[in-house]
PDB file of C-alpha atoms in Angstrom:
ATOM      1  CA  MET A  67     -58.516   7.426  22.219  1.00  0.00           C
ATOM      2  CA  THR A  68     -57.336  10.350  24.379  1.00  0.00           C
ATOM      3  CA  ASP A  69     -54.332   9.634  26.604  1.00  0.00           C
ATOM      4  CA  LEU A  70     -54.956  10.447  30.265  1.00  0.00           C
ATOM      5  CA  PRO A  71     -52.507  12.845  31.947  1.00  0.00           C
ATOM      6  CA  PRO A  72     -50.221  11.459  34.681  1.00  0.00           C
ATOM      7  CA  LEU A  73     -52.030  11.072  37.993  1.00  0.00           C
ATOM      8  CA  ASN A  74     -49.377  13.032  39.912  1.00  0.00           C
ATOM      9  CA  SER A  75     -49.866  16.004  37.614  1.00  0.00           C
ATOM     10  CA  LEU A  76     -53.618  15.875  38.139  1.00  0.00           C
ATOM     11  CA  ARG A  77     -53.160  15.692  41.938  1.00  0.00           C
ATOM     12  CA  ALA A  78     -50.864  18.697  41.861  1.00  0.00           C
ATOM     13  CA  PHE A  79     -53.323  20.629  39.703  1.00  0.00           C
ATOM     14  CA  ASP A  80     -56.221  19.699  41.988  1.00  0.00           C
ATOM     15  CA  ALA A  81     -54.405  20.895  45.126  1.00  0.00           C
ATOM     16  CA  ALA A  82     -53.058  24.045  43.473  1.00  0.00           C
ATOM     17  CA  GLY A  83     -56.506  24.863  42.093  1.00  0.00           C
ATOM     18  CA  ARG A  84     -58.223  24.476  45.461  1.00  0.00           C
ATOM     19  CA  ARG A  85     -55.673  26.720  47.175  1.00  0.00           C
ATOM     20  CA  LEU A  86     -54.579  28.910  44.245  1.00  0.00           C
ATOM     21  CA  SER A  87     -51.032  28.644  45.542  1.00  0.00           C
ATOM     22  CA  PHE A  88     -48.154  26.329  44.673  1.00  0.00           C
ATOM     23  CA  ARG A  89     -46.731  26.759  48.179  1.00  0.00           C
ATOM     24  CA  ALA A  90     -49.972  25.792  49.928  1.00  0.00           C
ATOM     25  CA  ALA A  91     -50.452  22.871  47.543  1.00  0.00           C
ATOM     26  CA  ALA A  92     -46.912  21.689  48.284  1.00  0.00           C
ATOM     27  CA  ASP A  93     -47.593  21.782  52.038  1.00  0.00           C
ATOM     28  CA  GLU A  94     -50.757  19.712  51.514  1.00  0.00           C
ATOM     29  CA  LEU A  95     -49.050  17.112  49.333  1.00  0.00           C
ATOM     30  CA  GLY A  96     -45.835  16.944  51.345  1.00  0.00           C
ATOM     31  CA  VAL A  97     -43.562  17.902  48.443  1.00  0.00           C
ATOM     32  CA  THR A  98     -41.618  21.002  47.419  1.00  0.00           C
ATOM     33  CA  GLN A  99     -43.184  24.042  45.812  1.00  0.00           C
ATOM     34  CA  GLY A 100     -40.982  23.490  42.762  1.00  0.00           C
ATOM     35  CA  ALA A 101     -42.272  19.927  42.394  1.00  0.00           C
ATOM     36  CA  VAL A 102     -45.883  21.125  42.309  1.00  0.00           C
ATOM     37  CA  ALA A 103     -45.071  23.847  39.781  1.00  0.00           C
ATOM     38  CA  GLN A 104     -43.247  21.324  37.595  1.00  0.00           C
ATOM     39  CA  GLN A 105     -46.162  18.856  37.710  1.00  0.00           C
ATOM     40  CA  VAL A 106     -48.595  21.597  36.695  1.00  0.00           C
ATOM     41  CA  ARG A 107     -46.323  22.685  33.836  1.00  0.00           C
ATOM     42  CA  GLN A 108     -46.163  19.081  32.633  1.00  0.00           C
ATOM     43  CA  LEU A 109     -49.968  18.902  32.724  1.00  0.00           C
ATOM     44  CA  GLU A 110     -50.267  22.127  30.760  1.00  0.00           C
ATOM     45  CA  ALA A 111     -47.788  20.764  28.205  1.00  0.00           C
ATOM     46  CA  HIS A 112     -49.690  17.482  27.983  1.00  0.00           C
ATOM     47  CA  LEU A 113     -52.994  19.290  27.397  1.00  0.00           C
ATOM     48  CA  ASP A 114     -51.417  22.101  25.346  1.00  0.00           C
ATOM     49  CA  VAL A 115     -53.404  24.737  27.277  1.00  0.00           C
ATOM     50  CA  ALA A 116     -52.641  27.248  30.010  1.00  0.00           C
ATOM     51  CA  LEU A 117     -54.459  26.326  33.221  1.00  0.00           C
ATOM     52  CA  PHE A 118     -53.226  29.126  35.493  1.00  0.00           C
ATOM     53  CA  GLU A 119     -52.087  32.701  35.230  1.00  0.00           C
ATOM     54  CA  ARG A 120     -49.166  33.415  37.572  1.00  0.00           C
ATOM     55  CA  VAL A 121     -49.956  36.571  39.576  1.00  0.00           C
ATOM     56  CA  PRO A 122     -47.966  38.286  42.388  1.00  0.00           C
ATOM     57  CA  LYS A 123     -50.138  36.848  45.180  1.00  0.00           C
ATOM     58  CA  GLY A 124     -50.378  33.316  43.811  1.00  0.00           C
ATOM     59  CA  LEU A 125     -52.378  31.820  40.977  1.00  0.00           C
ATOM     60  CA  ARG A 126     -55.442  32.695  38.960  1.00  0.00           C
ATOM     61  CA  PHE A 127     -57.399  30.286  36.783  1.00  0.00           C
ATOM     62  CA  THR A 128     -57.679  30.725  33.068  1.00  0.00           C
ATOM     63  CA  SER A 129     -61.234  30.115  31.816  1.00  0.00           C
ATOM     64  CA  VAL A 130     -60.184  26.691  30.528  1.00  0.00           C
ATOM     65  CA  GLY A 131     -58.373  25.913  33.770  1.00  0.00           C
ATOM     66  CA  ARG A 132     -61.386  26.752  35.923  1.00  0.00           C
ATOM     67  CA  SER A 133     -63.682  24.538  33.859  1.00  0.00           C
ATOM     68  CA  PHE A 134     -61.207  21.647  33.911  1.00  0.00           C
ATOM     69  CA  HIS A 135     -60.600  21.988  37.656  1.00  0.00           C
ATOM     70  CA  ASN A 136     -64.327  21.831  38.419  1.00  0.00           C
ATOM     71  CA  ARG A 137     -64.420  18.400  36.795  1.00  0.00           C
ATOM     72  CA  ILE A 138     -61.150  17.203  38.319  1.00  0.00           C
ATOM     73  CA  ALA A 139     -62.051  18.378  41.833  1.00  0.00           C
ATOM     74  CA  ASP A 140     -65.273  16.340  41.794  1.00  0.00           C
ATOM     75  CA  VAL A 141     -63.354  13.208  40.758  1.00  0.00           C
ATOM     76  CA  PHE A 142     -60.766  13.589  43.533  1.00  0.00           C
ATOM     77  CA  ALA A 143     -63.490  14.344  46.083  1.00  0.00           C
ATOM     78  CA  ASP A 144     -65.190  11.081  45.111  1.00  0.00           C
ATOM     79  CA  LEU A 145     -61.879   9.217  45.460  1.00  0.00           C
ATOM     80  CA  ARG A 146     -61.288  10.692  48.914  1.00  0.00           C
ATOM     81  CA  SER A 147     -64.825   9.795  49.960  1.00  0.00           C
ATOM     82  CA  ALA A 148     -64.464   6.224  48.693  1.00  0.00           C
ATOM     83  CA  THR A 149     -61.155   5.847  50.521  1.00  0.00           C
ATOM     84  CA  ALA A 150     -62.630   7.254  53.732  1.00  0.00           C
ATOM     85  CA  GLU A 151     -65.375   4.635  53.603  1.00  0.00           C
ATOM     86  CA  LEU A 152     -62.716   1.905  53.516  1.00  0.00           C
ATOM     87  CA  LYS A 153     -60.765   3.505  56.362  1.00  0.00           C
ATOM     88  CA  PRO A 154     -63.369   4.997  58.699  1.00  0.00           C
ATOM     89  CA  GLU A 155     -62.193   7.257  61.495  1.00  0.00           C
ATOM     90  CA  PRO A 156     -62.606   5.634  64.924  1.00  0.00           C
ATOM     91  CA  ASN A 157     -65.403   7.002  67.105  1.00  0.00           C
ATOM     92  CA  LYS A 158     -66.605   9.381  64.387  1.00  0.00           C
ATOM     93  CA  VAL A 159     -70.365   9.581  63.886  1.00  0.00           C
ATOM     94  CA  LEU A 160     -71.782  11.669  61.040  1.00  0.00           C
ATOM     95  CA  ILE A 161     -75.451  12.596  61.438  1.00  0.00           C
ATOM     96  CA  SER A 162     -77.562  14.200  58.724  1.00  0.00           C
ATOM     97  CA  VAL A 163     -80.365  16.485  59.893  1.00  0.00           C
ATOM     98  CA  THR A 164     -82.359  19.409  58.566  1.00  0.00           C
ATOM     99  CA  PRO A 165     -81.030  22.883  59.460  1.00  0.00           C
ATOM    100  CA  THR A 166     -84.103  23.627  61.584  1.00  0.00           C
ATOM    101  CA  PHE A 167     -83.751  20.425  63.617  1.00  0.00           C
ATOM    102  CA  ALA A 168     -80.039  21.086  64.063  1.00  0.00           C
ATOM    103  CA  ALA A 169     -80.586  24.631  65.344  1.00  0.00           C
ATOM    104  CA  LYS A 170     -83.690  24.041  67.458  1.00  0.00           C
ATOM    105  CA  TRP A 171     -82.967  20.660  69.045  1.00  0.00           C
ATOM    106  CA  LEU A 172     -79.686  18.935  68.225  1.00  0.00           C
ATOM    107  CA  ILE A 173     -77.166  21.714  68.863  1.00  0.00           C
ATOM    108  CA  PRO A 174     -78.765  22.842  72.172  1.00  0.00           C
ATOM    109  CA  ASN A 175     -78.500  19.224  73.392  1.00  0.00           C
ATOM    110  CA  LEU A 176     -74.898  18.668  72.266  1.00  0.00           C
ATOM    111  CA  PRO A 177     -73.270  19.735  75.567  1.00  0.00           C
ATOM    112  CA  ASP A 178     -75.167  17.036  77.483  1.00  0.00           C
ATOM    113  CA  PHE A 179     -74.314  14.444  74.821  1.00  0.00           C
ATOM    114  CA  SER A 180     -70.621  15.379  74.818  1.00  0.00           C
ATOM    115  CA  ALA A 181     -70.506  15.160  78.589  1.00  0.00           C
ATOM    116  CA  ALA A 182     -72.112  11.706  78.549  1.00  0.00           C
ATOM    117  CA  TYR A 183     -70.064  10.374  75.595  1.00  0.00           C
ATOM    118  CA  PRO A 184     -66.759  12.316  75.483  1.00  0.00           C
ATOM    119  CA  ASN A 185     -65.069   9.765  73.206  1.00  0.00           C
ATOM    120  CA  ILE A 186     -67.575  10.139  70.350  1.00  0.00           C
ATOM    121  CA  ASP A 187     -66.710  12.664  67.650  1.00  0.00           C
ATOM    122  CA  LEU A 188     -70.197  13.716  66.517  1.00  0.00           C
ATOM    123  CA  ARG A 189     -70.277  15.608  63.216  1.00  0.00           C
ATOM    124  CA  ILE A 190     -73.355  17.256  61.752  1.00  0.00           C
ATOM    125  CA  MET A 191     -74.434  17.534  58.125  1.00  0.00           C
ATOM    126  CA  ALA A 192     -77.273  20.090  58.067  1.00  0.00           C
ATOM    127  CA  THR A 193     -79.186  19.905  54.798  1.00  0.00           C
ATOM    128  CA  GLU A 194     -82.729  19.785  53.483  1.00  0.00           C
ATOM    129  CA  LYS A 195     -81.683  17.288  50.816  1.00  0.00           C
ATOM    130  CA  VAL A 196     -82.243  13.581  51.251  1.00  0.00           C
ATOM    131  CA  SER A 197     -78.861  12.187  52.276  1.00  0.00           C
ATOM    132  CA  SER A 198     -77.365   8.961  51.013  1.00  0.00           C
ATOM    133  CA  PHE A 199     -75.847   6.588  53.553  1.00  0.00           C
ATOM    134  CA  HIS A 200     -73.555   5.266  50.820  1.00  0.00           C
ATOM    135  CA  SER A 201     -72.326   8.302  48.880  1.00  0.00           C
ATOM    136  CA  ASP A 202     -72.434  10.827  51.770  1.00  0.00           C
ATOM    137  CA  GLY A 203     -70.911   8.440  54.299  1.00  0.00           C
ATOM    138  CA  ILE A 204     -73.450   9.275  57.002  1.00  0.00           C
ATOM    139  CA  ASP A 205     -74.151   7.010  59.962  1.00  0.00           C
ATOM    140  CA  LEU A 206     -77.479   8.446  61.127  1.00  0.00           C
ATOM    141  CA  ALA A 207     -80.198  10.618  59.636  1.00  0.00           C
ATOM    142  CA  VAL A 208     -83.131  12.397  61.257  1.00  0.00           C
ATOM    143  CA  ARG A 209     -85.998  13.243  58.931  1.00  0.00           C
ATOM    144  CA  GLN A 210     -89.711  13.882  59.033  1.00  0.00           C
ATOM    145  CA  GLY A 211     -91.669  11.212  57.227  1.00  0.00           C
ATOM    146  CA  SER A 212     -93.965   8.221  57.306  1.00  0.00           C
ATOM    147  CA  PRO A 213     -93.291   4.519  56.590  1.00  0.00           C
ATOM    148  CA  HIS A 214     -92.150   2.824  54.449  1.00  0.00           C
ATOM    149  CA  PHE A 215     -88.506   3.951  54.419  1.00  0.00           C
ATOM    150  CA  GLY A 216     -86.767   1.017  52.787  1.00  0.00           C
ATOM    151  CA  ALA A 217     -86.127  -2.563  53.784  1.00  0.00           C
ATOM    152  CA  SER A 218     -82.389  -1.982  54.305  1.00  0.00           C
ATOM    153  CA  LEU A 219     -82.848   0.821  56.864  1.00  0.00           C
ATOM    154  CA  ASP A 220     -83.296   0.550  60.615  1.00  0.00           C
ATOM    155  CA  VAL A 221     -85.901   3.161  61.596  1.00  0.00           C
ATOM    156  CA  THR A 222     -86.715   4.444  65.088  1.00  0.00           C
ATOM    157  CA  LEU A 223     -89.548   6.863  65.897  1.00  0.00           C
ATOM    158  CA  LEU A 224     -88.126   9.815  67.840  1.00  0.00           C
ATOM    159  CA  PHE A 225     -91.118  12.145  68.119  1.00  0.00           C
ATOM    160  CA  LYS A 226     -94.737  12.276  67.099  1.00  0.00           C
ATOM    161  CA  GLN A 227     -95.697  15.480  65.347  1.00  0.00           C
ATOM    162  CA  SER A 228     -98.590  17.687  66.429  1.00  0.00           C
ATOM    163  CA  LEU A 229     -99.813  20.345  64.001  1.00  0.00           C
ATOM    164  CA  ILE A 230    -101.490  23.471  65.347  1.00  0.00           C
ATOM    165  CA  ALA A 231    -102.678  26.355  63.177  1.00  0.00           C
ATOM    166  CA  VAL A 232    -101.940  29.789  64.665  1.00  0.00           C
ATOM    167  CA  ALA A 233    -102.988  33.202  63.380  1.00  0.00           C
ATOM    168  CA  ALA A 234    -102.300  36.865  64.016  1.00  0.00           C
ATOM    169  CA  PRO A 235    -104.873  38.469  66.340  1.00  0.00           C
ATOM    170  CA  LYS A 236    -106.521  40.382  63.484  1.00  0.00           C
ATOM    171  CA  PHE A 237    -107.432  37.052  61.841  1.00  0.00           C
ATOM    172  CA  ALA A 238    -108.799  35.473  64.992  1.00  0.00           C
ATOM    173  CA  ALA A 239    -112.520  34.964  65.558  1.00  0.00           C
ATOM    174  CA  LYS A 240    -114.260  38.020  66.979  1.00  0.00           C
ATOM    175  CA  ASP A 241    -115.578  36.132  69.969  1.00  0.00           C
ATOM    176  CA  GLY A 242    -112.129  34.838  70.870  1.00  0.00           C
ATOM    177  CA  GLY A 243    -112.959  31.287  69.848  1.00  0.00           C
ATOM    178  CA  LEU A 244    -111.387  28.990  67.287  1.00  0.00           C
ATOM    179  CA  LEU A 245    -111.407  29.728  63.581  1.00  0.00           C
ATOM    180  CA  GLU A 246    -113.823  27.591  61.629  1.00  0.00           C
ATOM    181  CA  PRO A 247    -112.160  25.282  59.058  1.00  0.00           C
ATOM    182  CA  GLU A 248    -114.049  26.978  56.193  1.00  0.00           C
ATOM    183  CA  THR A 249    -112.720  30.364  57.287  1.00  0.00           C
ATOM    184  CA  LEU A 250    -109.195  29.007  57.604  1.00  0.00           C
ATOM    185  CA  THR A 251    -109.214  27.770  54.012  1.00  0.00           C
ATOM    186  CA  LYS A 252    -109.628  31.332  52.665  1.00  0.00           C
ATOM    187  CA  LEU A 253    -106.974  33.073  54.763  1.00  0.00           C
ATOM    188  CA  PRO A 254    -103.431  33.702  53.425  1.00  0.00           C
ATOM    189  CA  LYS A 255    -100.926  31.228  54.811  1.00  0.00           C
ATOM    190  CA  ILE A 256     -97.185  30.923  55.232  1.00  0.00           C
ATOM    191  CA  HIS A 257     -95.854  27.811  53.477  1.00  0.00           C
ATOM    192  CA  ASP A 258     -92.509  26.153  54.207  1.00  0.00           C
ATOM    193  CA  THR A 259     -90.671  23.377  52.389  1.00  0.00           C
ATOM    194  CA  HIS A 260     -92.798  20.703  54.075  1.00  0.00           C
ATOM    195  CA  ASP A 261     -96.039  22.232  52.689  1.00  0.00           C
ATOM    196  CA  LEU A 262     -98.250  20.709  55.375  1.00  0.00           C
ATOM    197  CA  TRP A 263    -101.295  22.932  54.886  1.00  0.00           C
ATOM    198  CA  PRO A 264    -103.091  20.715  52.333  1.00  0.00           C
ATOM    199  CA  SER A 265    -102.835  17.592  54.503  1.00  0.00           C
ATOM    200  CA  TYR A 266    -103.722  19.549  57.649  1.00  0.00           C
ATOM    201  CA  LEU A 267    -106.874  21.005  56.091  1.00  0.00           C
ATOM    202  CA  ALA A 268    -107.793  17.656  54.549  1.00  0.00           C
ATOM    203  CA  GLN A 269    -107.917  16.191  58.056  1.00  0.00           C
ATOM    204  CA  LEU A 270    -110.428  18.927  58.897  1.00  0.00           C
ATOM    205  CA  GLY A 271    -112.525  17.915  55.909  1.00  0.00           C
ATOM    206  CA  VAL A 272    -111.884  21.062  53.829  1.00  0.00           C
ATOM    207  CA  GLU A 273    -109.676  22.119  50.927  1.00  0.00           C
ATOM    208  CA  ASP A 274    -107.326  25.095  50.896  1.00  0.00           C
ATOM    209  CA  GLN A 275    -108.619  27.994  48.789  1.00  0.00           C
ATOM    210  CA  SER A 276    -106.116  30.710  49.739  1.00  0.00           C
ATOM    211  CA  PRO A 277    -103.650  32.220  47.201  1.00  0.00           C
ATOM    212  CA  ARG A 278    -100.132  30.727  47.390  1.00  0.00           C
ATOM    213  CA  ASP A 279     -98.212  33.957  47.048  1.00  0.00           C
ATOM    214  CA  LEU A 280     -96.471  33.833  50.427  1.00  0.00           C
ATOM    215  CA  PRO A 281     -93.172  31.923  50.964  1.00  0.00           C
TER     216      PRO A 281
END
């Protein structure tokens, strides 16, 4: 069974690795620069490997040190997240939205929200990934989707979505009218991460036949 290194040494290594500086790590941990350096030396002695190279402007990882720090940093990040969940910040609200929704709707409306609710510290997590209320610590999420979302979630409909196909003038019907569904199936299309073309065309009673070589 492998003995675990002292926790204080791991904390010092984590802080020094994130900042690549004993001085900056000492400021973060509230100890002296010498104390951080000593803790890192003890960790290196315990592991019998060099974790840093001392350079004039601070620190540089060894290959072993970088690999070890990647693992250690994730563990300490999880510990900080778990602790934050037990001690939530007052009036902080973390909302998870897609980058497009954040840029096109949420951020332009933030000034009005801040004026109406000045005591709420609204923080935004912009990501296309499905967020976890538990592991990510989010309070609200805005996503495009259809029921069912899960029995443990409270869901509110914000907007109904309307899909409209638009085309460059050179693809438009010669008489200025609407494109026929059969014609639309054969034209090249721009696909995004939602990939709504198949369902859109299915509602028109046709199937997409265009090549999928455009992003």
